[in-house]
Amino acid sequence: MTMNKQGRPTAPGTVEDNELPTISGDRGLDHEEGLIFELGRAGMTGVDVPEVQMSETRLGGRRRKGPIGLPGLSEPEVVRHYVRLSRMNYAIDSGLYPLGSCTMKHNPRLNEKMARLPGFGDIHPLQPQQTVQGAFALISELMRWLTTLTGMPAVAMSPKAGAHGELCGLLAIRAAIEARGEKRPRILVPESAHGTNPATAAFAGFTVDEVPATKSGHVDADALEAKLGPDVCAIMLTNPNTCGLFEPRIIEMADAVHRAGAYFYCDGANFNAIAGRVRPGDLGIDAMHINLHKTFSTPHGGGGPGAGPVVLSERLAPYAPLPLLMHDGNEFRMIEHADEASGGAKPFGRMCAFHGQMGMFTRALAYMLSHGRDGVRQASEDAVLSANYVLASLKDVMSAPFGEGPCMHEALFDDSFLEGTGVTTLDFAKAMIDEGYHPMTMYFPLVVHGAMLIEPTESESKESLDRFIHVLRTMALEAKDKRTARFEGAPRLSPRRRLDETAAARNPILRWRPKDDARQAAE
Ligand SMILES: *Cc1c(COP(=O)(O)O)cnc(C)c1O
């Protein structure tokens, strides 16, 4: 049996689990097979391409000398390989995905249909502007929704993820500070912040100064005020914060930040808790990214695509990056160069080659228009209701550090209920996989020990939540009873068991190398 460093089995179907290993190595519908390169063999191909008559090459010494090493397989073999791989994945389309902070909600199929309309799906960013007026109109309408929902006057559409939006916001803030002839090297980041916040600040060349949390899980507003000074450029604060709590002193904090001549950046990844209910502009926020892929539903995870538009206050609006979308009364125009910009615009530069993620803009606007303003608000309210239902239903058996409630859109637990049980936080998470659930966000936020952050979102029915709650309650009670069998070596039923994730992260094997001359396969 293969064991990892934690002494856990990594292979499925071991005899120890009282299971007779199968002859094939497969388990029912879960197939075991090698990488596609290992399956491929010489002389096999899925396509029938006519022999090419080699004409005189114009590549000179750059002409390829060896085969390119594509695996040789027939079409049905390729299809099966990828379908089998997809079965090893968990997806929001297969079950509840309670990953806190990630807003894994249902992605309405209507969005997909709209994004595939040829007028949106098939256009090219280098097309003449007169031929994409409809796409510009769509972006403009989405900008109107975003500025209206946030109560902010301007929005930069091009950032391609939340973290990219954070960078955009900080660069706009830096441009504004430099325009005042000042240098402010320090950024304040609460200790409960998402890792991207300090990483962005450091990447943009600032030093990061941590603001502690209070016992109730909020940002310590007094500690924040004490840290403010003429060298502070901005604070980056998340609201609702990563403990799933609304910051009650946010306006007071914004005032203090502004009095010190600094800017207030808000991480808006948790906008799904407040969209349609709270306008961040009313809280004194100067810049905030919105994760369209989270709040406004686009399939996400696994690396993208994402879209992180940044709404900007009056004071920061002039520094919004290129390109700028303008309407001259007649038609839309993308301003691509700073010297073409009018109305006092002083763009700090640009974030990416083109204008952003058109496919995601289309999905987000489809989501907004199909919900309507009242529907967006209802979705937020339901997301908060679901999280409170989970919190209230589990806090007597799982420990909730800030459990007096209510919470916003996510329920935070810690691992003190597992103390002395012999079951670790990781065991608990892995056992959820056997029950058919993706684990919640683990060990984040860092302000509590062994955090377990559950974000059920509004798209789960009460029946689905009840089933989930029943599973977690039973697991928690069994652990407390020291009935630990379910947790030992979990997951038992997944295609892979407990992998050595640390070794995988430290020594990643990023390139497949052929063992023999399998490279000849396709050619
Ligand atoms: C998801 C998230 C981010 C980063 O967004 P990406 O689109 O993944 O770059 C930042 N902050 C919080 C609180 C988040 O949940």
XYZ file of C-alpha atoms in Angstrom, residues 170-481:
312
model
C -3.435 50.530 -5.434
C -1.860 51.907 -8.626
C -4.676 54.463 -8.908
C -4.156 55.395 -5.251
C -0.413 55.718 -5.760
C -0.960 57.963 -8.805
C -3.266 60.178 -6.728
C -0.711 60.391 -3.890
C 2.101 61.187 -6.338
C -0.033 63.877 -7.979
C -0.165 65.524 -4.545
C 3.627 65.455 -4.508
C 3.676 63.043 -1.577
C 5.391 59.769 -0.836
C 3.548 57.334 1.377
C 5.226 53.918 1.511
C 3.024 52.094 4.053
C -0.224 50.148 3.589
C -2.292 48.868 6.497
C -3.812 45.412 6.124
C -5.934 43.713 8.814
C -4.687 40.312 9.967
C -7.913 38.667 8.816
C -7.268 39.783 5.197
C -7.169 37.440 2.231
C -3.577 36.625 1.269
C -3.874 38.563 -1.966
C -4.137 41.882 -0.053
C -0.659 41.924 1.532
C 0.751 40.230 -1.576
C -0.643 42.973 -3.827
C 0.631 45.737 -1.551
C 4.110 44.181 -1.466
C 4.062 43.593 -5.235
C 3.219 47.264 -5.790
C 6.280 48.202 -3.704
C 4.631 49.158 -0.409
C 5.509 47.925 3.048
C 2.688 46.071 4.744
C 1.677 46.828 8.309
C -0.762 44.479 10.015
C -3.811 45.712 11.925
C -4.996 43.313 14.666
C -8.519 41.966 15.102
C -10.676 42.345 18.206
C -11.976 39.399 20.210
C -15.260 39.679 18.348
C -13.601 39.126 14.945
C -13.728 42.735 13.745
C -10.889 44.977 12.673
C -9.585 46.830 15.732
C -10.569 50.379 14.727
C -8.595 51.950 17.593
C -5.432 50.057 16.634
C -5.993 51.170 13.050
C -6.316 54.802 14.068
C -3.135 54.559 16.155
C -1.203 53.308 13.144
C -2.292 56.115 10.817
C 0.283 58.750 9.921
C 1.722 60.818 7.063
C 3.520 57.742 5.655
C 0.331 55.663 5.305
C -0.906 55.454 1.734
C -4.012 53.350 2.226
C -5.816 50.701 4.194
C -7.028 47.538 2.478
C -10.067 46.284 4.315
C -12.556 43.531 3.471
C -16.238 44.111 4.198
C -17.985 41.930 5.163
C -14.699 40.637 6.522
C -13.293 37.149 6.101
C -14.831 36.061 9.420
C -18.185 36.634 7.716
C -18.902 39.736 9.794
C -19.944 43.234 8.747
C -17.501 45.845 10.064
C -19.755 48.002 12.264
C -17.180 50.806 12.621
C -16.395 51.041 8.919
C -17.544 54.662 8.451
C -15.566 55.748 11.495
C -12.488 53.961 10.089
C -12.981 55.561 6.658
C -13.165 59.008 8.263
C -9.968 58.393 10.231
C -8.158 57.153 7.102
C -9.261 60.242 5.143
C -8.301 62.620 7.967
C -4.799 61.136 7.782
C -4.693 61.907 4.041
C -4.794 58.206 3.093
C -7.179 56.253 0.848
C -9.615 53.516 1.715
C -9.306 50.385 -0.467
C -12.007 47.790 0.081
C -11.657 44.159 -0.956
C -15.104 43.612 -2.443
C -14.833 39.855 -2.971
C -17.593 39.405 -0.395
C -20.015 41.697 -2.239
C -22.457 38.782 -2.546
C -23.434 39.462 1.080
C -24.471 43.084 0.528
C -25.188 43.666 -3.192
C -28.369 45.723 -3.516
C -28.435 46.424 0.246
C -25.319 48.473 0.989
C -23.610 50.915 -1.354
C -19.875 50.880 -0.602
C -19.680 54.498 -1.815
C -21.839 55.485 1.170
C -19.273 53.943 3.543
C -16.447 56.228 2.390
C -14.661 53.679 0.230
C -12.312 55.074 -2.454
C -11.655 51.929 -4.499
C -13.082 48.421 -4.457
C -12.770 45.470 -6.780
C -15.776 43.322 -7.525
C -15.208 39.659 -8.342
C -17.706 39.301 -11.184
C -16.934 35.579 -11.255
C -18.070 35.234 -7.642
C -20.915 37.682 -7.055
C -22.299 37.718 -10.574
C -21.795 34.040 -11.350
C -19.301 32.803 -13.881
C -17.793 29.316 -13.589
C -14.585 29.900 -11.630
C -11.900 28.031 -9.782
C -9.101 26.114 -11.367
C -7.463 29.291 -12.614
C -10.075 31.368 -14.282
C -11.229 33.172 -16.208
C -11.973 35.972 -13.791
C -12.957 39.613 -13.971
C -12.263 42.154 -11.244
C -13.622 45.587 -12.219
C -12.652 48.336 -9.764
C -15.114 51.019 -8.749
C -13.486 54.344 -7.907
C -14.468 57.388 -5.853
C -14.594 60.926 -7.238
C -11.042 61.541 -6.008
C -9.590 58.478 -7.744
C -11.723 58.433 -10.903
C -9.284 60.607 -12.944
C -6.521 58.012 -12.471
C -8.527 55.058 -13.877
C -6.368 53.012 -16.264
C -6.672 52.868 -20.033
C -8.625 52.012 -22.041
C -11.516 54.374 -21.245
C -14.923 53.777 -22.760
C -16.501 57.020 -23.984
C -19.732 57.911 -25.738
C -19.474 61.016 -27.886
C -23.237 61.402 -28.295
C -23.090 59.456 -31.505
C -21.182 56.273 -30.862
C -18.926 54.490 -28.357
C -15.183 54.865 -28.512
C -12.367 53.149 -26.608
C -9.728 55.719 -25.661
C -6.439 53.845 -25.883
C -3.916 56.651 -25.277
C -3.584 59.104 -22.403
C -3.272 62.120 -24.719
C -6.709 61.374 -26.248
C -8.372 61.382 -22.835
C -10.483 64.395 -21.939
C -12.264 65.795 -18.899
C -9.241 65.847 -16.604
C -8.478 62.129 -16.985
C -4.916 61.223 -15.973
C -4.802 57.440 -16.458
C -1.979 55.788 -14.489
C -1.277 53.353 -17.333
C -3.012 50.151 -18.303
C -3.625 46.764 -16.735
C -3.728 44.492 -19.769
C -3.497 44.404 -23.549
C -7.169 44.884 -24.370
C -10.281 45.896 -22.433
C -10.963 42.947 -20.099
C -12.986 39.734 -20.197
C -15.856 40.201 -22.664
C -17.283 36.734 -21.939
C -17.498 37.500 -18.255
C -19.005 40.937 -18.840
C -21.739 39.253 -20.862
C -22.399 36.630 -18.176
C -22.461 39.238 -15.382
C -24.899 41.508 -17.202
C -27.104 38.512 -18.104
C -27.155 37.640 -14.389
C -28.028 41.210 -13.401
C -30.743 41.707 -16.017
C -32.353 38.340 -15.327
C -32.418 39.005 -11.564
C -33.272 42.696 -11.702
C -32.247 45.071 -8.954
C -34.664 43.505 -6.477
C -33.453 40.027 -7.441
C -29.807 40.932 -6.823
C -30.807 42.195 -3.387
C -32.876 39.069 -2.746
C -29.920 36.857 -3.719
C -27.729 38.624 -1.133
C -30.395 38.333 1.545
C -30.854 34.634 0.813
C -27.080 34.051 0.893
C -26.970 35.664 4.356
C -30.020 33.696 5.497
C -28.457 30.394 4.350
C -25.223 31.102 6.200
C -27.087 32.019 9.381
C -29.148 28.833 9.100
C -25.932 26.802 8.872
C -24.375 28.709 11.785
C -27.442 28.341 14.002
C -27.831 24.642 13.149
C -24.236 23.667 13.866
C -22.929 25.976 16.574
C -24.018 23.670 19.427
C -21.849 20.821 18.093
C -19.092 22.661 16.206
C -17.364 25.610 17.869
C -18.195 29.006 16.378
C -15.649 31.576 17.617
C -17.930 34.533 16.882
C -21.080 32.482 17.106
C -23.366 34.925 18.889
C -24.394 35.801 15.342
C -25.818 36.911 13.162
C -23.193 36.412 10.478
C -23.229 37.683 6.925
C -22.879 35.280 3.961
C -20.474 32.794 5.557
C -20.336 30.901 8.824
C -16.987 30.575 10.591
C -16.113 27.636 12.854
C -12.835 26.739 14.517
C -11.400 23.385 15.545
C -11.743 23.659 19.329
C -14.658 21.186 19.218
C -12.172 18.567 17.984
C -9.802 19.086 20.907
C -8.948 15.796 22.620
C -10.937 13.726 20.105
C -7.931 12.466 18.130
C -9.587 13.858 14.992
C -7.698 16.709 13.322
C -9.168 19.563 11.315
C -7.771 17.956 8.178
C -9.317 14.553 9.077
C -12.674 16.273 9.442
C -12.361 17.985 6.057
C -11.236 14.821 4.296
C -14.101 12.794 5.763
C -16.504 15.244 4.100
C -15.234 14.061 0.720
C -16.496 10.538 1.432
C -19.898 12.082 2.154
C -19.944 13.666 -1.298
C -19.023 17.210 -0.249
C -16.132 19.415 -1.170
C -14.641 20.578 2.148
C -15.216 24.136 3.305
C -12.322 26.630 3.290
C -9.800 25.311 5.817
C -7.291 27.204 7.985
C -8.480 30.599 6.666
C -8.917 33.216 8.026
C -5.810 32.987 10.173
C -7.325 34.903 13.098
C -8.836 31.725 14.562
C -7.212 28.329 15.140
C -8.134 25.642 12.603
C -10.662 27.807 10.773
C -13.488 26.173 8.828
C -15.297 28.756 6.738
C -18.608 27.712 5.193
C -20.281 29.782 2.471
C -23.441 27.991 1.368
C -24.602 30.769 -1.029
C -28.195 31.493 -1.977
C -28.427 28.806 -4.616
C -28.818 25.865 -2.199
C -32.349 24.791 -1.326
C -33.363 24.292 2.303
C -33.429 20.529 1.653
C -29.867 20.626 0.395
C -28.738 22.660 3.440
C -30.566 20.305 5.826
C -28.792 17.305 4.335
C -25.421 19.050 4.594
C -26.118 20.100 8.195
C -27.178 16.545 9.088
C -23.888 15.160 7.714
C -21.735 17.707 9.562
C -23.681 17.308 12.822
C -23.317 13.544 12.699
C -19.617 13.827 11.953
C -19.063 16.312 14.792
C -20.989 14.142 17.284
C -19.088 11.005 16.247
C -15.757 12.806 16.644
C -16.738 14.045 20.110
C -17.775 10.491 20.993
